[in-house]
Structure formats: structure tokens, C-alpha cells
mmCIF file of N, CA, C and O in Angstrom:
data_model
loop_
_atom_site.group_PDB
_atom_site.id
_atom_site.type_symbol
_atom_site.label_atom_id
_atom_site.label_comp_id
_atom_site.label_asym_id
_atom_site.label_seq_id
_atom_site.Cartn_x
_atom_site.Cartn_y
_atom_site.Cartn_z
ATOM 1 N N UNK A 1 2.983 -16.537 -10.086
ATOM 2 C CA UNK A 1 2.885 -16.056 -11.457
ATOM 3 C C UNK A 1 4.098 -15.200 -11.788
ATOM 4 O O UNK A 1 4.589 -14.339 -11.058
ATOM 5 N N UNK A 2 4.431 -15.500 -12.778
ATOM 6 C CA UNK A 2 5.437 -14.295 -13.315
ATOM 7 C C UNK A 2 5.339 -12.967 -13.861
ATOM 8 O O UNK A 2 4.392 -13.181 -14.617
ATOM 9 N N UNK A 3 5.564 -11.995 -14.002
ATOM 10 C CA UNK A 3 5.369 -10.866 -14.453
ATOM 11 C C UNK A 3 5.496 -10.864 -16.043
ATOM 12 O O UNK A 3 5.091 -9.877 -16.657
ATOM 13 N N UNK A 4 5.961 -11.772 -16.612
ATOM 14 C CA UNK A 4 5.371 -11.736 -17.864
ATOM 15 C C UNK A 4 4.079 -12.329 -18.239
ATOM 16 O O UNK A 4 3.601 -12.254 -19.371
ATOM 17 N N UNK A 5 3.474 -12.994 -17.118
ATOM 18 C CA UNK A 5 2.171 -13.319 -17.850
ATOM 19 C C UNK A 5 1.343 -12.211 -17.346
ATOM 20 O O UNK A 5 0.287 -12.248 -17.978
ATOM 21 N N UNK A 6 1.334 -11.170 -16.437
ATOM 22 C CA UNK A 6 1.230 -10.142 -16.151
ATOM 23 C C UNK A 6 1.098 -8.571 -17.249
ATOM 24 O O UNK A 6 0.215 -7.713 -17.210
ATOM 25 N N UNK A 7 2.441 -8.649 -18.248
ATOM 26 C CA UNK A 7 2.581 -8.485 -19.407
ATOM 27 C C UNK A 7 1.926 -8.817 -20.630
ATOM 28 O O UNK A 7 1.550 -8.117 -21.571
ATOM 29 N N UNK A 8 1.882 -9.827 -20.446
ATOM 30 C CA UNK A 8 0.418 -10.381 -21.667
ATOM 31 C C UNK A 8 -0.731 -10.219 -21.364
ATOM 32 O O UNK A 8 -1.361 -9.990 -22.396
ATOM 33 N N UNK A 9 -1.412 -10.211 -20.438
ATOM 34 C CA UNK A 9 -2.390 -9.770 -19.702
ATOM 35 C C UNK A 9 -2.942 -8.380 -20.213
ATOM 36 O O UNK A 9 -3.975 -8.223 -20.864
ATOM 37 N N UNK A 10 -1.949 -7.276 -19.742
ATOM 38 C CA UNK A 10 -1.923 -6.177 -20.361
ATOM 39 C C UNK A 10 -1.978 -5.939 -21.806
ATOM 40 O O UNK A 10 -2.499 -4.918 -22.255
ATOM 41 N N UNK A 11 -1.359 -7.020 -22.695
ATOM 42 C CA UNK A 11 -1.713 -6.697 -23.958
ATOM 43 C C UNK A 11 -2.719 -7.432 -24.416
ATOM 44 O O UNK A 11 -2.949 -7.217 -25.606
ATOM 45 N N UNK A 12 -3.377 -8.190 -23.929
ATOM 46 C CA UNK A 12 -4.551 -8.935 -24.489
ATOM 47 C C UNK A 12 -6.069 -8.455 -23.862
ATOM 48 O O UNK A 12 -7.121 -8.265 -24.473
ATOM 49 N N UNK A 13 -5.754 -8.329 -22.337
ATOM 50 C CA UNK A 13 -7.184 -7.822 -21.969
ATOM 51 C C UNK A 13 -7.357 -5.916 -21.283
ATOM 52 O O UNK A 13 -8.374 -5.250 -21.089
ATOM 53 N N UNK A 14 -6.067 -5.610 -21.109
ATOM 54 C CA UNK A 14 -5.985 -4.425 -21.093
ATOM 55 C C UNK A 14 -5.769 -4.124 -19.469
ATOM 56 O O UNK A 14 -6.081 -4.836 -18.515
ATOM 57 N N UNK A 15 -5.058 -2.682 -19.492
ATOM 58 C CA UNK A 15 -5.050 -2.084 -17.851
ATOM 59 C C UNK A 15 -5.601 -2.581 -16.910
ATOM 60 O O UNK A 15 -4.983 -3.357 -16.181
ATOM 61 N N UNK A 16 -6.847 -2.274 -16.696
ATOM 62 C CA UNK A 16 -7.508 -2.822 -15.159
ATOM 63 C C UNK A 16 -7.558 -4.152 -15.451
ATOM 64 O O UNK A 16 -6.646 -4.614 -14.766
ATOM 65 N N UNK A 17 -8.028 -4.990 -16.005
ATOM 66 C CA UNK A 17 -7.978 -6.153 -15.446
ATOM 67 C C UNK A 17 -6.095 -6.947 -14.968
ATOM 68 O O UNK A 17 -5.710 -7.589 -13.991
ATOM 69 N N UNK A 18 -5.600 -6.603 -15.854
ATOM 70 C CA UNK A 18 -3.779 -6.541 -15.810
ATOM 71 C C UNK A 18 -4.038 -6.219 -14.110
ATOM 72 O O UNK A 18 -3.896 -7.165 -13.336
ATOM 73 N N UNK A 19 -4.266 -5.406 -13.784
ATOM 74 C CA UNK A 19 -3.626 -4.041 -12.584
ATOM 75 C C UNK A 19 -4.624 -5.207 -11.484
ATOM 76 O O UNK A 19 -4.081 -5.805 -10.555
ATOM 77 N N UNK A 20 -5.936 -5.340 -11.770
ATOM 78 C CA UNK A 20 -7.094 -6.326 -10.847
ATOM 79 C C UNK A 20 -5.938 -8.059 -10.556
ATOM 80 O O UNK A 20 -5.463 -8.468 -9.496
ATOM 81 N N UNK A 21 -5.848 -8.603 -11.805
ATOM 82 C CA UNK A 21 -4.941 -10.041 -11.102
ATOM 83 C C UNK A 21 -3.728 -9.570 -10.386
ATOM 84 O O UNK A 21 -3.460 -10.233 -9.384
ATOM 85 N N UNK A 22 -2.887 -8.528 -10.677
ATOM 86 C CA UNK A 22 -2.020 -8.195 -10.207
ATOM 87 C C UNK A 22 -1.953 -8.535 -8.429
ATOM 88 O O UNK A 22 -1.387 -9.346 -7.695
ATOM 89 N N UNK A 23 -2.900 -7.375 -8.290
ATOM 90 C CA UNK A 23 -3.150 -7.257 -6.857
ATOM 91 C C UNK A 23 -4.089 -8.555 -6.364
ATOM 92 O O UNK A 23 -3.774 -9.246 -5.395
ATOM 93 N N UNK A 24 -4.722 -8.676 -6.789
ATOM 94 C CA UNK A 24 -5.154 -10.539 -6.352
ATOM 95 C C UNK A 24 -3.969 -10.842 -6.155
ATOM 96 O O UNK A 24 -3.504 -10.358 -5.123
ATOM 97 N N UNK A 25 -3.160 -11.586 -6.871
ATOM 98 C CA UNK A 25 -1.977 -12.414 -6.783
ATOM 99 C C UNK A 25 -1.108 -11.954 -5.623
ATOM 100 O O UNK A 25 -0.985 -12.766 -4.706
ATOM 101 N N UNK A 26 -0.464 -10.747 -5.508
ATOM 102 C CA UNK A 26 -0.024 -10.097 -4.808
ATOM 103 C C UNK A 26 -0.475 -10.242 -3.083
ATOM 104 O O UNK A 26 0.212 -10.746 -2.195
ATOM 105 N N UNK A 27 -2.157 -9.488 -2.929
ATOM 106 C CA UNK A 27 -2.546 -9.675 -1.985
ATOM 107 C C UNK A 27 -2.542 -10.919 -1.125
ATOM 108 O O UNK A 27 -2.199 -11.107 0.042
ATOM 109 N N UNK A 28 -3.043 -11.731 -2.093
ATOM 110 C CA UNK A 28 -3.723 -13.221 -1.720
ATOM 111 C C UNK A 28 -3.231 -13.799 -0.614
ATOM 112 O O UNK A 28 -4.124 -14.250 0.102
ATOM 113 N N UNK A 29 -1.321 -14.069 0.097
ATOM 114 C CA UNK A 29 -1.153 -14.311 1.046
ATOM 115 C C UNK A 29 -1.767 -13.633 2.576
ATOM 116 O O UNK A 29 -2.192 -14.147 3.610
ATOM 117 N N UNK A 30 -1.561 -12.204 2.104
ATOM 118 C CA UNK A 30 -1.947 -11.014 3.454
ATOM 119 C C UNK A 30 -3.398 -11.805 3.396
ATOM 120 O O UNK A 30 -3.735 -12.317 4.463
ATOM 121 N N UNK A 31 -4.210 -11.948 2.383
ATOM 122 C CA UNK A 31 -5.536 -12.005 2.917
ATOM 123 C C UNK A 31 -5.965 -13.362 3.810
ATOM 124 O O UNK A 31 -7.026 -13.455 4.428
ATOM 125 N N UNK A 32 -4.830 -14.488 3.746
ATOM 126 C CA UNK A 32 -5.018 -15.863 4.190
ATOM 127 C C UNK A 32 -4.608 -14.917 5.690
ATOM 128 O O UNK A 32 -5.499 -14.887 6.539
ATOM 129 N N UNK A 33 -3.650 -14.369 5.919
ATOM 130 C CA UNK A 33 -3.193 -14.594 6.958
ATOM 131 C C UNK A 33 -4.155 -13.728 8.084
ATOM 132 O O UNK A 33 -4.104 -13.783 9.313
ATOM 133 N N UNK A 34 -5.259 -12.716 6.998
ATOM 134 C CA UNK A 34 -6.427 -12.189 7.488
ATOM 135 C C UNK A 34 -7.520 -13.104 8.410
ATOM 136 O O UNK A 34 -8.064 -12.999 9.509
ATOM 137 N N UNK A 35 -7.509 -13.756 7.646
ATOM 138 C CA UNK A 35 -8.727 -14.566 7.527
ATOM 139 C C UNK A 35 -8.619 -15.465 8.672
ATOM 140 O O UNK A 35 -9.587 -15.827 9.341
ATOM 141 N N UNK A 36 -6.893 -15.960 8.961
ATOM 142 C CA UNK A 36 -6.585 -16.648 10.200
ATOM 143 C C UNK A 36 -6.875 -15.697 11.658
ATOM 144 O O UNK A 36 -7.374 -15.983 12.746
ATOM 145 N N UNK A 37 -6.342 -14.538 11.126
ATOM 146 C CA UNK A 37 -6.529 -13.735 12.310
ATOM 147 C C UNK A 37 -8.117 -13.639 13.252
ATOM 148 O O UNK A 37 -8.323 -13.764 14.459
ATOM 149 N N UNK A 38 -9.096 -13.355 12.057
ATOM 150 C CA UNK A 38 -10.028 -13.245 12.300
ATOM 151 C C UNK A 38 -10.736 -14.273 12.773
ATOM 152 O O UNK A 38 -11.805 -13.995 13.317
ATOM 153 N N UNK A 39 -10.357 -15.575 12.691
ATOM 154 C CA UNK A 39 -10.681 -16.374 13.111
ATOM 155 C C UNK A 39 -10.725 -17.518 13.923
ATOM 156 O O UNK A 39 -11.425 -18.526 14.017
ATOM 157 N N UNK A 40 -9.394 -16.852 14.677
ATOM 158 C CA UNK A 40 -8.935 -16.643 16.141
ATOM 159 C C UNK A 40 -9.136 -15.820 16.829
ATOM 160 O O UNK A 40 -8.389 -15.580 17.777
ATOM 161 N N UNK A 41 -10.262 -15.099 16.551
ATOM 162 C CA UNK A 41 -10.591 -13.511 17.475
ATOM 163 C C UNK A 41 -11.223 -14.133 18.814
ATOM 164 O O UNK A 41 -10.930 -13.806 19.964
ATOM 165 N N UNK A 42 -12.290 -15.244 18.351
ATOM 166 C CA UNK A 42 -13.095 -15.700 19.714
ATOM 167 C C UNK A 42 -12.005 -16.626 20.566
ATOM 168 O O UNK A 42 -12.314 -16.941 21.715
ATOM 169 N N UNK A 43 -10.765 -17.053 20.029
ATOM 170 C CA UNK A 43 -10.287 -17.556 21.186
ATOM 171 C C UNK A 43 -9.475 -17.042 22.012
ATOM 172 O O UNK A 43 -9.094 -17.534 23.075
ATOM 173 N N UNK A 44 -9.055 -15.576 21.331
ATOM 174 C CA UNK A 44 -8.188 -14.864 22.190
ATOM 175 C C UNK A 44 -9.005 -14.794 23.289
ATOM 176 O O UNK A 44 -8.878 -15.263 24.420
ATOM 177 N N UNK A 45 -9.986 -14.040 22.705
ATOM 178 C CA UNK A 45 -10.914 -13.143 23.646
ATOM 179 C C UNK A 45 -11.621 -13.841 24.783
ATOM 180 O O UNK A 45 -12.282 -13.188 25.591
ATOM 181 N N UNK A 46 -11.464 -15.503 24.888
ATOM 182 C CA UNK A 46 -12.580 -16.298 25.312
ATOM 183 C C UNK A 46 -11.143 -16.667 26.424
ATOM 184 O O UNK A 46 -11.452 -17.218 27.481
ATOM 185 N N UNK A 47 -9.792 -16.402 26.215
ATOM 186 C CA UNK A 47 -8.585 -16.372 26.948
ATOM 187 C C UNK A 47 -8.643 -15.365 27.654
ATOM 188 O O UNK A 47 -8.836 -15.517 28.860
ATOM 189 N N UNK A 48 -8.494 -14.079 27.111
ATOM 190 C CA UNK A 48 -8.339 -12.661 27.905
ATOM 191 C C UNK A 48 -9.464 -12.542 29.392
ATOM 192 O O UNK A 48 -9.094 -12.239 30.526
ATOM 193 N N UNK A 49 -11.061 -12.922 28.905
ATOM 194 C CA UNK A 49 -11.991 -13.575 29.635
ATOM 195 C C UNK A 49 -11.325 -13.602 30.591
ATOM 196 O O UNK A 49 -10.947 -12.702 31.341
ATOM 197 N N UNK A 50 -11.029 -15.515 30.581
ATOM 198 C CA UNK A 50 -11.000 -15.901 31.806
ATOM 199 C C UNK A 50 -9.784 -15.500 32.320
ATOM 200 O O UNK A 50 -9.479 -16.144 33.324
ATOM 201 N N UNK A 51 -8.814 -14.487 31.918
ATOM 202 C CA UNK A 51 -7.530 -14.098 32.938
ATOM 203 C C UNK A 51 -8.306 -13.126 33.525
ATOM 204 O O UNK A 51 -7.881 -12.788 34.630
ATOM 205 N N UNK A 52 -9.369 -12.525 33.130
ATOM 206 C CA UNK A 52 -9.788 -10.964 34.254
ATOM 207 C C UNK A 52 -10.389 -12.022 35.055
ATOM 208 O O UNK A 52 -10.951 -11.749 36.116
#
């Protein structure tokens, strides 16, 4: 997205929601790369396991 539709945003629906997609948009990669993490937790751990 561009920061001018960001800009219109702000003038049509106002501050927080402007400031709310913002940070959606923004976040949205960190949270994929969350979501991977977390969901490789059981195979680390099912690794670490069997090295002790």
C-alpha cells in the first residue's frame, strides 16, 4: 500500500482506524514470520530431544 491511501484513510474514516491499517500493513510480514516460528517449535524441540 502506499502512504497516500493511508492519507485518505485519515481523511475519510479518521485517526485510529488510519493508525489500525497502518500497523496491520506494516506488521503483517513480522507476523507470518511469527507464525512460522511457532510452528516449528515441536520440531526443534522433538530434535533437541533426541540429541540429549
Amino acid at each position: 500500500m502506499d502512504y497516500l491511501v493511508f492519507i485518505q484513510l485519515l481523511g475519510n474514516f479518521g485517526f485510529p482506524i488510519a493508525v489500525t491499517m497502518f500497523l496491520l500493513v506494516k506488521f503483517d510480514k513480522k507476523l507470518d514470520k511469527l507464525e512460522e516460528a511457532v510452528y516449528s517449535l515441536p520440531q526443534a524441540q522433538g530434535k533437541a530431544k533426541k540429541k540429549s
